[in-house]
Amino acid sequence: MRAVVTTGAGGPEVLSVGDVEEPRPGAGEVLVEVVATAVNRADTLQRQGFYPPPPGAPDTIGLECSGRVAALGEGVEGWSVGDEVCALLAGGGYAARVAVPVGQVMPVPAGVPLVEAACLPEVAATVWSNVFMTAHLQKGERFLVHGGAGGIGTMAIQLAAARGAEVFTTAGSPEKLELCRSLGAAHAIDYREDDFVEVLADAGGADVILDNMGATYLGRNVSALATGGRLVIIGMQGGSKGELDINALLRKRASVTATSLRARPLAEKAAICCGVVENVWPLVASGAVRPIVEATLPLEEVGRAHELMEAGGHAGKLVLTL
């Protein structure tokens, strides 16, 4: 079958489309015929050799997909061949077919085109699990997400606003700031011109912060927290080693949590996907939350898609079609 293959770790030039062996669904798995997949920053790290797949996952890059059920493994119930689905993956999305644990297969939300559905599973699962299952963001609380125009940011803004939070976000251009406002951000902060710590301090502090920067923002994020605030770190774009002022945390009775999604046990991923279907998909179907797609490219242009991801000028998601 067609799939993206690599010629070793390196830049986007190591990516090409070739032939690999087609997977077969094992017990408890669903074989999905992939219509589209989406590019995530973790994909670029895997391409560079910094983020290998967990044991048992396909070597092929790709953390989400949309498509149709092609076959069912032993013991799978609730799905039929031909059903339109989207799925959260540990790998294998950049391919014509992928075998997925049944707990990570989700229906396509009503009204969403199948190709656009490819860019929902990873961001929806990330935001739901971290902002709501881990940090327990409540209606009326103040929520800060960094990189509001990115894939995770655009989902986080919409979902938090739809559930009644006051949303703050950072972005780096007038166009991205306006996009964030249009999605529900009450306060869009230009990080090149303004200090988000000061903005949050004036507002009373953030109850929840979702951060993908890591080390470079650690101290400032803690300063921006309200009493009882919760900082959730999901990325290290700004480095992995930072200094933490424990006294500042103690004074605020605040907490810092770091999480990842890809390596979680299957049962945890299944619980997250159930939460997404129950709580996020109705908002998508109603139009309160929508996928934001910057560009759709054919699988053969996977190298170009990775270049766009690493350049950082895009907003929302980059989708690859098969």
PDB file of N, CA and C in Angstrom, residues 88-179:
ATOM      1  N   LEU A  88      -7.736   8.541  16.574  1.00  0.00           N
ATOM      2  CA  LEU A  88      -6.516   8.959  17.260  1.00  0.00           C
ATOM      3  C   LEU A  88      -5.515   7.806  17.157  1.00  0.00           C
ATOM      4  N   LEU A  89      -4.302   8.100  16.699  1.00  0.00           N
ATOM      5  CA  LEU A  89      -3.327   7.053  16.409  1.00  0.00           C
ATOM      6  C   LEU A  89      -2.051   7.225  17.228  1.00  0.00           C
ATOM      7  N   ALA A  90      -1.364   6.121  17.452  1.00  0.00           N
ATOM      8  CA  ALA A  90      -0.010   6.172  17.991  1.00  0.00           C
ATOM      9  C   ALA A  90       1.018   6.261  16.874  1.00  0.00           C
ATOM     10  N   GLY A  91       0.566   6.130  15.634  1.00  0.00           N
ATOM     11  CA  GLY A  91       1.408   6.184  14.443  1.00  0.00           C
ATOM     12  C   GLY A  91       0.666   5.568  13.280  1.00  0.00           C
ATOM     13  N   GLY A  92       1.212   5.759  12.069  1.00  0.00           N
ATOM     14  CA  GLY A  92       0.665   5.083  10.905  1.00  0.00           C
ATOM     15  C   GLY A  92      -0.316   5.864  10.069  1.00  0.00           C
ATOM     16  N   GLY A  93      -0.564   7.143  10.399  1.00  0.00           N
ATOM     17  CA  GLY A  93      -1.590   7.899   9.690  1.00  0.00           C
ATOM     18  C   GLY A  93      -1.223   8.287   8.274  1.00  0.00           C
ATOM     19  N   TYR A  94       0.077   8.413   7.980  1.00  0.00           N
ATOM     20  CA  TYR A  94       0.500   8.798   6.628  1.00  0.00           C
ATOM     21  C   TYR A  94       0.533   7.558   5.732  1.00  0.00           C
ATOM     22  N   ALA A  95      -0.573   6.868   5.614  1.00  0.00           N
ATOM     23  CA  ALA A  95      -0.613   5.630   4.849  1.00  0.00           C
ATOM     24  C   ALA A  95      -2.036   5.363   4.371  1.00  0.00           C
ATOM     25  N   ALA A  96      -2.152   4.477   3.391  1.00  0.00           N
ATOM     26  CA  ALA A  96      -3.462   4.188   2.802  1.00  0.00           C
ATOM     27  C   ALA A  96      -4.384   3.465   3.777  1.00  0.00           C
ATOM     28  N   ARG A  97      -3.817   2.667   4.671  1.00  0.00           N
ATOM     29  CA  ARG A  97      -4.616   1.962   5.667  1.00  0.00           C
ATOM     30  C   ARG A  97      -3.855   1.911   6.989  1.00  0.00           C
ATOM     31  N   VAL A  98      -4.611   1.887   8.091  1.00  0.00           N
ATOM     32  CA  VAL A  98      -3.993   1.813   9.406  1.00  0.00           C
ATOM     33  C   VAL A  98      -4.902   1.013  10.330  1.00  0.00           C
ATOM     34  N   ALA A  99      -4.298   0.166  11.165  1.00  0.00           N
ATOM     35  CA  ALA A  99      -5.045  -0.607  12.159  1.00  0.00           C
ATOM     36  C   ALA A  99      -5.071   0.180  13.459  1.00  0.00           C
ATOM     37  N   VAL A 100      -6.271   0.351  14.014  1.00  0.00           N
ATOM     38  CA  VAL A 100      -6.470   1.236  15.165  1.00  0.00           C
ATOM     39  C   VAL A 100      -7.193   0.486  16.279  1.00  0.00           C
ATOM     40  N   PRO A 101      -6.733   0.574  17.536  1.00  0.00           N
ATOM     41  CA  PRO A 101      -7.514   0.023  18.642  1.00  0.00           C
ATOM     42  C   PRO A 101      -8.921   0.611  18.625  1.00  0.00           C
ATOM     43  N   VAL A 102      -9.918  -0.230  18.816  1.00  0.00           N
ATOM     44  CA  VAL A 102     -11.298   0.209  18.631  1.00  0.00           C
ATOM     45  C   VAL A 102     -11.671   1.379  19.538  1.00  0.00           C
ATOM     46  N   GLY A 103     -11.066   1.477  20.713  1.00  0.00           N
ATOM     47  CA  GLY A 103     -11.381   2.575  21.614  1.00  0.00           C
ATOM     48  C   GLY A 103     -10.933   3.931  21.134  1.00  0.00           C
ATOM     49  N   GLN A 104     -10.088   3.961  20.105  1.00  0.00           N
ATOM     50  CA  GLN A 104      -9.590   5.224  19.561  1.00  0.00           C
ATOM     51  C   GLN A 104     -10.255   5.596  18.242  1.00  0.00           C
ATOM     52  N   VAL A 105     -11.247   4.818  17.852  1.00  0.00           N
ATOM     53  CA  VAL A 105     -12.017   5.103  16.635  1.00  0.00           C
ATOM     54  C   VAL A 105     -13.275   5.865  17.037  1.00  0.00           C
ATOM     55  N   MET A 106     -13.530   6.967  16.350  1.00  0.00           N
ATOM     56  CA  MET A 106     -14.664   7.826  16.680  1.00  0.00           C
ATOM     57  C   MET A 106     -15.492   8.117  15.437  1.00  0.00           C
ATOM     58  N   PRO A 107     -16.786   8.334  15.602  1.00  0.00           N
ATOM     59  CA  PRO A 107     -17.590   8.740  14.447  1.00  0.00           C
ATOM     60  C   PRO A 107     -17.195  10.131  13.990  1.00  0.00           C
ATOM     61  N   VAL A 108     -17.402  10.423  12.718  1.00  0.00           N
ATOM     62  CA  VAL A 108     -17.179  11.772  12.220  1.00  0.00           C
ATOM     63  C   VAL A 108     -18.322  12.654  12.724  1.00  0.00           C
ATOM     64  N   PRO A 109     -18.020  13.796  13.341  1.00  0.00           N
ATOM     65  CA  PRO A 109     -19.099  14.661  13.827  1.00  0.00           C
ATOM     66  C   PRO A 109     -20.043  15.072  12.703  1.00  0.00           C
ATOM     67  N   ALA A 110     -21.314  15.156  13.001  1.00  0.00           N
ATOM     68  CA  ALA A 110     -22.318  15.518  12.005  1.00  0.00           C
ATOM     69  C   ALA A 110     -21.973  16.853  11.360  1.00  0.00           C
ATOM     70  N   GLY A 111     -22.064  16.872  10.031  1.00  0.00           N
ATOM     71  CA  GLY A 111     -21.848  18.102   9.286  1.00  0.00           C
ATOM     72  C   GLY A 111     -20.413  18.392   8.914  1.00  0.00           C
ATOM     73  N   VAL A 112     -19.472  17.580   9.368  1.00  0.00           N
ATOM     74  CA  VAL A 112     -18.057  17.807   9.069  1.00  0.00           C
ATOM     75  C   VAL A 112     -17.648  16.968   7.861  1.00  0.00           C
ATOM     76  N   PRO A 113     -17.107  17.590   6.803  1.00  0.00           N
ATOM     77  CA  PRO A 113     -16.615  16.803   5.673  1.00  0.00           C
ATOM     78  C   PRO A 113     -15.542  15.812   6.114  1.00  0.00           C
ATOM     79  N   LEU A 114     -15.501  14.667   5.438  1.00  0.00           N
ATOM     80  CA  LEU A 114     -14.608  13.595   5.859  1.00  0.00           C
ATOM     81  C   LEU A 114     -13.148  14.035   5.858  1.00  0.00           C
ATOM     82  N   VAL A 115     -12.738  14.805   4.870  1.00  0.00           N
ATOM     83  CA  VAL A 115     -11.339  15.246   4.819  1.00  0.00           C
ATOM     84  C   VAL A 115     -11.017  16.152   6.012  1.00  0.00           C
ATOM     85  N   GLU A 116     -11.901  17.099   6.326  1.00  0.00           N
ATOM     86  CA  GLU A 116     -11.662  18.000   7.454  1.00  0.00           C
ATOM     87  C   GLU A 116     -11.649  17.260   8.789  1.00  0.00           C
ATOM     88  N   ALA A 117     -12.378  16.151   8.868  1.00  0.00           N
ATOM     89  CA  ALA A 117     -12.427  15.386  10.121  1.00  0.00           C
ATOM     90  C   ALA A 117     -11.061  14.840  10.510  1.00  0.00           C
ATOM     91  N   ALA A 118     -10.141  14.742   9.555  1.00  0.00           N
ATOM     92  CA  ALA A 118      -8.801  14.221   9.846  1.00  0.00           C
ATOM     93  C   ALA A 118      -8.037  15.103  10.814  1.00  0.00           C
ATOM     94  N   CYS A 119      -8.398  16.388  10.885  1.00  0.00           N
ATOM     95  CA  CYS A 119      -7.622  17.290  11.738  1.00  0.00           C
ATOM     96  C   CYS A 119      -8.247  17.480  13.106  1.00  0.00           C
ATOM     97  N   LEU A 120      -9.250  16.678  13.464  1.00  0.00           N
ATOM     98  CA  LEU A 120      -9.915  16.822  14.754  1.00  0.00           C
ATOM     99  C   LEU A 120      -9.386  15.917  15.870  1.00  0.00           C
ATOM    100  N   PRO A 121      -9.075  14.638  15.638  1.00  0.00           N
ATOM    101  CA  PRO A 121      -8.819  13.736  16.771  1.00  0.00           C
ATOM    102  C   PRO A 121      -7.693  14.167  17.702  1.00  0.00           C
ATOM    103  N   GLU A 122      -6.541  14.537  17.161  1.00  0.00           N
ATOM    104  CA  GLU A 122      -5.390  14.850  18.015  1.00  0.00           C
ATOM    105  C   GLU A 122      -5.630  16.111  18.832  1.00  0.00           C
ATOM    106  N   VAL A 123      -6.127  17.169  18.203  1.00  0.00           N
ATOM    107  CA  VAL A 123      -6.325  18.414  18.946  1.00  0.00           C
ATOM    108  C   VAL A 123      -7.487  18.291  19.927  1.00  0.00           C
ATOM    109  N   ALA A 124      -8.557  17.628  19.522  1.00  0.00           N
ATOM    110  CA  ALA A 124      -9.698  17.472  20.427  1.00  0.00           C
ATOM    111  C   ALA A 124      -9.312  16.639  21.641  1.00  0.00           C
ATOM    112  N   ALA A 125      -8.588  15.547  21.411  1.00  0.00           N
ATOM    113  CA  ALA A 125      -8.169  14.691  22.524  1.00  0.00           C
ATOM    114  C   ALA A 125      -7.173  15.413  23.431  1.00  0.00           C
ATOM    115  N   THR A 126      -6.265  16.173  22.842  1.00  0.00           N
ATOM    116  CA  THR A 126      -5.284  16.913  23.633  1.00  0.00           C
ATOM    117  C   THR A 126      -5.957  17.960  24.512  1.00  0.00           C
ATOM    118  N   VAL A 127      -6.839  18.747  23.910  1.00  0.00           N
ATOM    119  CA  VAL A 127      -7.485  19.814  24.677  1.00  0.00           C
ATOM    120  C   VAL A 127      -8.437  19.241  25.720  1.00  0.00           C
ATOM    121  N   TRP A 128      -9.257  18.267  25.323  1.00  0.00           N
ATOM    122  CA  TRP A 128     -10.214  17.727  26.290  1.00  0.00           C
ATOM    123  C   TRP A 128      -9.494  17.080  27.475  1.00  0.00           C
ATOM    124  N   SER A 129      -8.467  16.279  27.195  1.00  0.00           N
ATOM    125  CA  SER A 129      -7.797  15.550  28.275  1.00  0.00           C
ATOM    126  C   SER A 129      -7.039  16.488  29.204  1.00  0.00           C
ATOM    127  N   ASN A 130      -6.419  17.517  28.667  1.00  0.00           N
ATOM    128  CA  ASN A 130      -5.579  18.386  29.488  1.00  0.00           C
ATOM    129  C   ASN A 130      -6.347  19.517  30.152  1.00  0.00           C
ATOM    130  N   VAL A 131      -7.179  20.195  29.397  1.00  0.00           N
ATOM    131  CA  VAL A 131      -7.860  21.377  29.928  1.00  0.00           C
ATOM    132  C   VAL A 131      -9.030  20.994  30.831  1.00  0.00           C
ATOM    133  N   PHE A 132      -9.722  19.911  30.481  1.00  0.00           N
ATOM    134  CA  PHE A 132     -10.933  19.574  31.219  1.00  0.00           C
ATOM    135  C   PHE A 132     -10.777  18.346  32.120  1.00  0.00           C
ATOM    136  N   MET A 133     -10.152  17.273  31.636  1.00  0.00           N
ATOM    137  CA  MET A 133      -9.985  16.095  32.479  1.00  0.00           C
ATOM    138  C   MET A 133      -8.879  16.282  33.520  1.00  0.00           C
ATOM    139  N   THR A 134      -7.811  16.975  33.159  1.00  0.00           N
ATOM    140  CA  THR A 134      -6.671  17.165  34.068  1.00  0.00           C
ATOM    141  C   THR A 134      -6.787  18.463  34.869  1.00  0.00           C
ATOM    142  N   ALA A 135      -7.001  19.589  34.191  1.00  0.00           N
ATOM    143  CA  ALA A 135      -7.023  20.889  34.873  1.00  0.00           C
ATOM    144  C   ALA A 135      -8.417  21.287  35.346  1.00  0.00           C
ATOM    145  N   HIS A 136      -9.454  20.594  34.885  1.00  0.00           N
ATOM    146  CA  HIS A 136     -10.831  20.816  35.361  1.00  0.00           C
ATOM    147  C   HIS A 136     -11.271  22.266  35.199  1.00  0.00           C
ATOM    148  N   LEU A 137     -11.041  22.837  34.015  1.00  0.00           N
ATOM    149  CA  LEU A 137     -11.496  24.194  33.739  1.00  0.00           C
ATOM    150  C   LEU A 137     -13.009  24.290  33.907  1.00  0.00           C
ATOM    151  N   GLN A 138     -13.456  25.314  34.637  1.00  0.00           N
ATOM    152  CA  GLN A 138     -14.874  25.500  34.933  1.00  0.00           C
ATOM    153  C   GLN A 138     -15.422  26.752  34.253  1.00  0.00           C
ATOM    154  N   LYS A 139     -16.723  26.766  34.085  1.00  0.00           N
ATOM    155  CA  LYS A 139     -17.402  27.941  33.551  1.00  0.00           C
ATOM    156  C   LYS A 139     -17.080  29.163  34.408  1.00  0.00           C
ATOM    157  N   GLY A 140     -16.749  30.278  33.742  1.00  0.00           N
ATOM    158  CA  GLY A 140     -16.433  31.510  34.447  1.00  0.00           C
ATOM    159  C   GLY A 140     -14.977  31.673  34.829  1.00  0.00           C
ATOM    160  N   GLU A 141     -14.165  30.616  34.700  1.00  0.00           N
ATOM    161  CA  GLU A 141     -12.743  30.732  35.028  1.00  0.00           C
ATOM    162  C   GLU A 141     -11.981  31.377  33.877  1.00  0.00           C
ATOM    163  N   ARG A 142     -10.794  31.893  34.204  1.00  0.00           N
ATOM    164  CA  ARG A 142      -9.931  32.505  33.203  1.00  0.00           C
ATOM    165  C   ARG A 142      -8.946  31.455  32.672  1.00  0.00           C
ATOM    166  N   PHE A 143      -8.870  31.348  31.360  1.00  0.00           N
ATOM    167  CA  PHE A 143      -8.065  30.326  30.690  1.00  0.00           C
ATOM    168  C   PHE A 143      -7.105  30.984  29.716  1.00  0.00           C
ATOM    169  N   LEU A 144      -5.824  30.614  29.801  1.00  0.00           N
ATOM    170  CA  LEU A 144      -4.797  31.107  28.886  1.00  0.00           C
ATOM    171  C   LEU A 144      -4.227  29.948  28.084  1.00  0.00           C
ATOM    172  N   VAL A 145      -4.215  30.090  26.760  1.00  0.00           N
ATOM    173  CA  VAL A 145      -3.542  29.118  25.898  1.00  0.00           C
ATOM    174  C   VAL A 145      -2.539  29.871  25.039  1.00  0.00           C
ATOM    175  N   HIS A 146      -1.319  29.369  25.002  1.00  0.00           N
ATOM    176  CA  HIS A 146      -0.287  29.967  24.161  1.00  0.00           C
ATOM    177  C   HIS A 146      -0.393  29.425  22.737  1.00  0.00           C
ATOM    178  N   GLY A 147       0.008  30.262  21.777  1.00  0.00           N
ATOM    179  CA  GLY A 147      -0.062  29.839  20.383  1.00  0.00           C
ATOM    180  C   GLY A 147      -1.490  29.631  19.925  1.00  0.00           C
ATOM    181  N   GLY A 148      -2.319  30.638  20.144  1.00  0.00           N
ATOM    182  CA  GLY A 148      -3.753  30.465  19.904  1.00  0.00           C
ATOM    183  C   GLY A 148      -4.136  30.205  18.471  1.00  0.00           C
ATOM    184  N   ALA A 149      -3.287  30.544  17.499  1.00  0.00           N
ATOM    185  CA  ALA A 149      -3.628  30.341  16.095  1.00  0.00           C
ATOM    186  C   ALA A 149      -3.208  28.974  15.575  1.00  0.00           C
ATOM    187  N   GLY A 150      -2.529  28.180  16.392  1.00  0.00           N
ATOM    188  CA  GLY A 150      -2.113  26.852  15.965  1.00  0.00           C
ATOM    189  C   GLY A 150      -3.243  25.844  16.049  1.00  0.00           C
ATOM    190  N   GLY A 151      -2.938  24.613  15.700  1.00  0.00           N
ATOM    191  CA  GLY A 151      -3.964  23.576  15.723  1.00  0.00           C
ATOM    192  C   GLY A 151      -4.570  23.380  17.095  1.00  0.00           C
ATOM    193  N   ILE A 152      -3.730  23.196  18.098  1.00  0.00           N
ATOM    194  CA  ILE A 152      -4.232  23.015  19.457  1.00  0.00           C
ATOM    195  C   ILE A 152      -4.858  24.310  19.965  1.00  0.00           C
ATOM    196  N   GLY A 153      -4.222  25.434  19.680  1.00  0.00           N
ATOM    197  CA  GLY A 153      -4.735  26.711  20.150  1.00  0.00           C
ATOM    198  C   GLY A 153      -6.122  27.026  19.637  1.00  0.00           C
ATOM    199  N   THR A 154      -6.357  26.811  18.338  1.00  0.00           N
ATOM    200  CA  THR A 154      -7.672  27.121  17.777  1.00  0.00           C
ATOM    201  C   THR A 154      -8.753  26.237  18.381  1.00  0.00           C
ATOM    202  N   MET A 155      -8.431  24.993  18.675  1.00  0.00           N
ATOM    203  CA  MET A 155      -9.405  24.112  19.327  1.00  0.00           C
ATOM    204  C   MET A 155      -9.609  24.528  20.777  1.00  0.00           C
ATOM    205  N   ALA A 156      -8.528  24.857  21.478  1.00  0.00           N
ATOM    206  CA  ALA A 156      -8.630  25.217  22.891  1.00  0.00           C
ATOM    207  C   ALA A 156      -9.457  26.484  23.081  1.00  0.00           C
ATOM    208  N   ILE A 157      -9.228  27.489  22.241  1.00  0.00           N
ATOM    209  CA  ILE A 157     -10.007  28.723  22.333  1.00  0.00           C
ATOM    210  C   ILE A 157     -11.492  28.427  22.176  1.00  0.00           C
ATOM    211  N   GLN A 158     -11.831  27.705  21.115  1.00  0.00           N
ATOM    212  CA  GLN A 158     -13.239  27.449  20.829  1.00  0.00           C
ATOM    213  C   GLN A 158     -13.917  26.630  21.914  1.00  0.00           C
ATOM    214  N   LEU A 159     -13.243  25.594  22.355  1.00  0.00           N
ATOM    215  CA  LEU A 159     -13.858  24.687  23.324  1.00  0.00           C
ATOM    216  C   LEU A 159     -14.003  25.368  24.688  1.00  0.00           C
ATOM    217  N   ALA A 160     -12.978  26.102  25.118  1.00  0.00           N
ATOM    218  CA  ALA A 160     -13.068  26.798  26.397  1.00  0.00           C
ATOM    219  C   ALA A 160     -14.144  27.873  26.358  1.00  0.00           C
ATOM    220  N   ALA A 161     -14.207  28.626  25.265  1.00  0.00           N
ATOM    221  CA  ALA A 161     -15.223  29.671  25.152  1.00  0.00           C
ATOM    222  C   ALA A 161     -16.619  29.070  25.111  1.00  0.00           C
ATOM    223  N   ALA A 162     -16.784  27.965  24.383  1.00  0.00           N
ATOM    224  CA  ALA A 162     -18.097  27.334  24.279  1.00  0.00           C
ATOM    225  C   ALA A 162     -18.579  26.819  25.620  1.00  0.00           C
ATOM    226  N   ARG A 163     -17.652  26.476  26.519  1.00  0.00           N
ATOM    227  CA  ARG A 163     -18.017  25.968  27.832  1.00  0.00           C
ATOM    228  C   ARG A 163     -17.991  27.063  28.909  1.00  0.00           C
ATOM    229  N   GLY A 164     -17.923  28.305  28.462  1.00  0.00           N
ATOM    230  CA  GLY A 164     -18.155  29.414  29.373  1.00  0.00           C
ATOM    231  C   GLY A 164     -16.954  29.996  30.072  1.00  0.00           C
ATOM    232  N   ALA A 165     -15.731  29.680  29.625  1.00  0.00           N
ATOM    233  CA  ALA A 165     -14.534  30.268  30.221  1.00  0.00           C
ATOM    234  C   ALA A 165     -14.227  31.617  29.578  1.00  0.00           C
ATOM    235  N   GLU A 166     -13.487  32.459  30.299  1.00  0.00           N
ATOM    236  CA  GLU A 166     -12.967  33.703  29.737  1.00  0.00           C
ATOM    237  C   GLU A 166     -11.589  33.390  29.163  1.00  0.00           C
ATOM    238  N   VAL A 167     -11.451  33.519  27.849  1.00  0.00           N
ATOM    239  CA  VAL A 167     -10.275  33.002  27.157  1.00  0.00           C
ATOM    240  C   VAL A 167      -9.266  34.108  26.867  1.00  0.00           C
ATOM    241  N   PHE A 168      -8.026  33.864  27.265  1.00  0.00           N
ATOM    242  CA  PHE A 168      -6.867  34.682  26.927  1.00  0.00           C
ATOM    243  C   PHE A 168      -5.967  33.832  26.030  1.00  0.00           C
ATOM    244  N   THR A 169      -5.303  34.470  25.071  1.00  0.00           N
ATOM    245  CA  THR A 169      -4.382  33.716  24.234  1.00  0.00           C
ATOM    246  C   THR A 169      -3.268  34.614  23.741  1.00  0.00           C
ATOM    247  N   THR A 170      -2.166  33.997  23.315  1.00  0.00           N
ATOM    248  CA  THR A 170      -1.053  34.729  22.725  1.00  0.00           C
ATOM    249  C   THR A 170      -0.909  34.338  21.259  1.00  0.00           C
ATOM    250  N   ALA A 171      -0.471  35.297  20.442  1.00  0.00           N
ATOM    251  CA  ALA A 171      -0.184  35.052  19.034  1.00  0.00           C
ATOM    252  C   ALA A 171       0.772  36.141  18.566  1.00  0.00           C
ATOM    253  N   GLY A 172       1.322  35.990  17.347  1.00  0.00           N
ATOM    254  CA  GLY A 172       2.416  36.869  16.944  1.00  0.00           C
ATOM    255  C   GLY A 172       2.191  37.719  15.723  1.00  0.00           C
ATOM    256  N   SER A 173       0.963  37.836  15.221  1.00  0.00           N
ATOM    257  CA  SER A 173       0.702  38.709  14.079  1.00  0.00           C
ATOM    258  C   SER A 173      -0.718  39.237  14.167  1.00  0.00           C
ATOM    259  N   PRO A 174      -1.001  40.389  13.528  1.00  0.00           N
ATOM    260  CA  PRO A 174      -2.370  40.917  13.554  1.00  0.00           C
ATOM    261  C   PRO A 174      -3.390  39.939  12.990  1.00  0.00           C
ATOM    262  N   GLU A 175      -3.009  39.208  11.949  1.00  0.00           N
ATOM    263  CA  GLU A 175      -3.938  38.253  11.350  1.00  0.00           C
ATOM    264  C   GLU A 175      -4.259  37.111  12.301  1.00  0.00           C
ATOM    265  N   LYS A 176      -3.241  36.608  12.980  1.00  0.00           N
ATOM    266  CA  LYS A 176      -3.470  35.513  13.924  1.00  0.00           C
ATOM    267  C   LYS A 176      -4.256  35.993  15.142  1.00  0.00           C
ATOM    268  N   LEU A 177      -3.979  37.208  15.580  1.00  0.00           N
ATOM    269  CA  LEU A 177      -4.727  37.751  16.717  1.00  0.00           C
ATOM    270  C   LEU A 177      -6.205  37.888  16.361  1.00  0.00           C
ATOM    271  N   GLU A 178      -6.489  38.346  15.143  1.00  0.00           N
ATOM    272  CA  GLU A 178      -7.878  38.504  14.730  1.00  0.00           C
ATOM    273  C   GLU A 178      -8.566  37.153  14.605  1.00  0.00           C
ATOM    274  N   LEU A 179      -7.850  36.142  14.115  1.00  0.00           N
ATOM    275  CA  LEU A 179      -8.422  34.794  14.058  1.00  0.00           C
ATOM    276  C   LEU A 179      -8.796  34.328  15.460  1.00  0.00           C
TER     277      LEU A 179
END
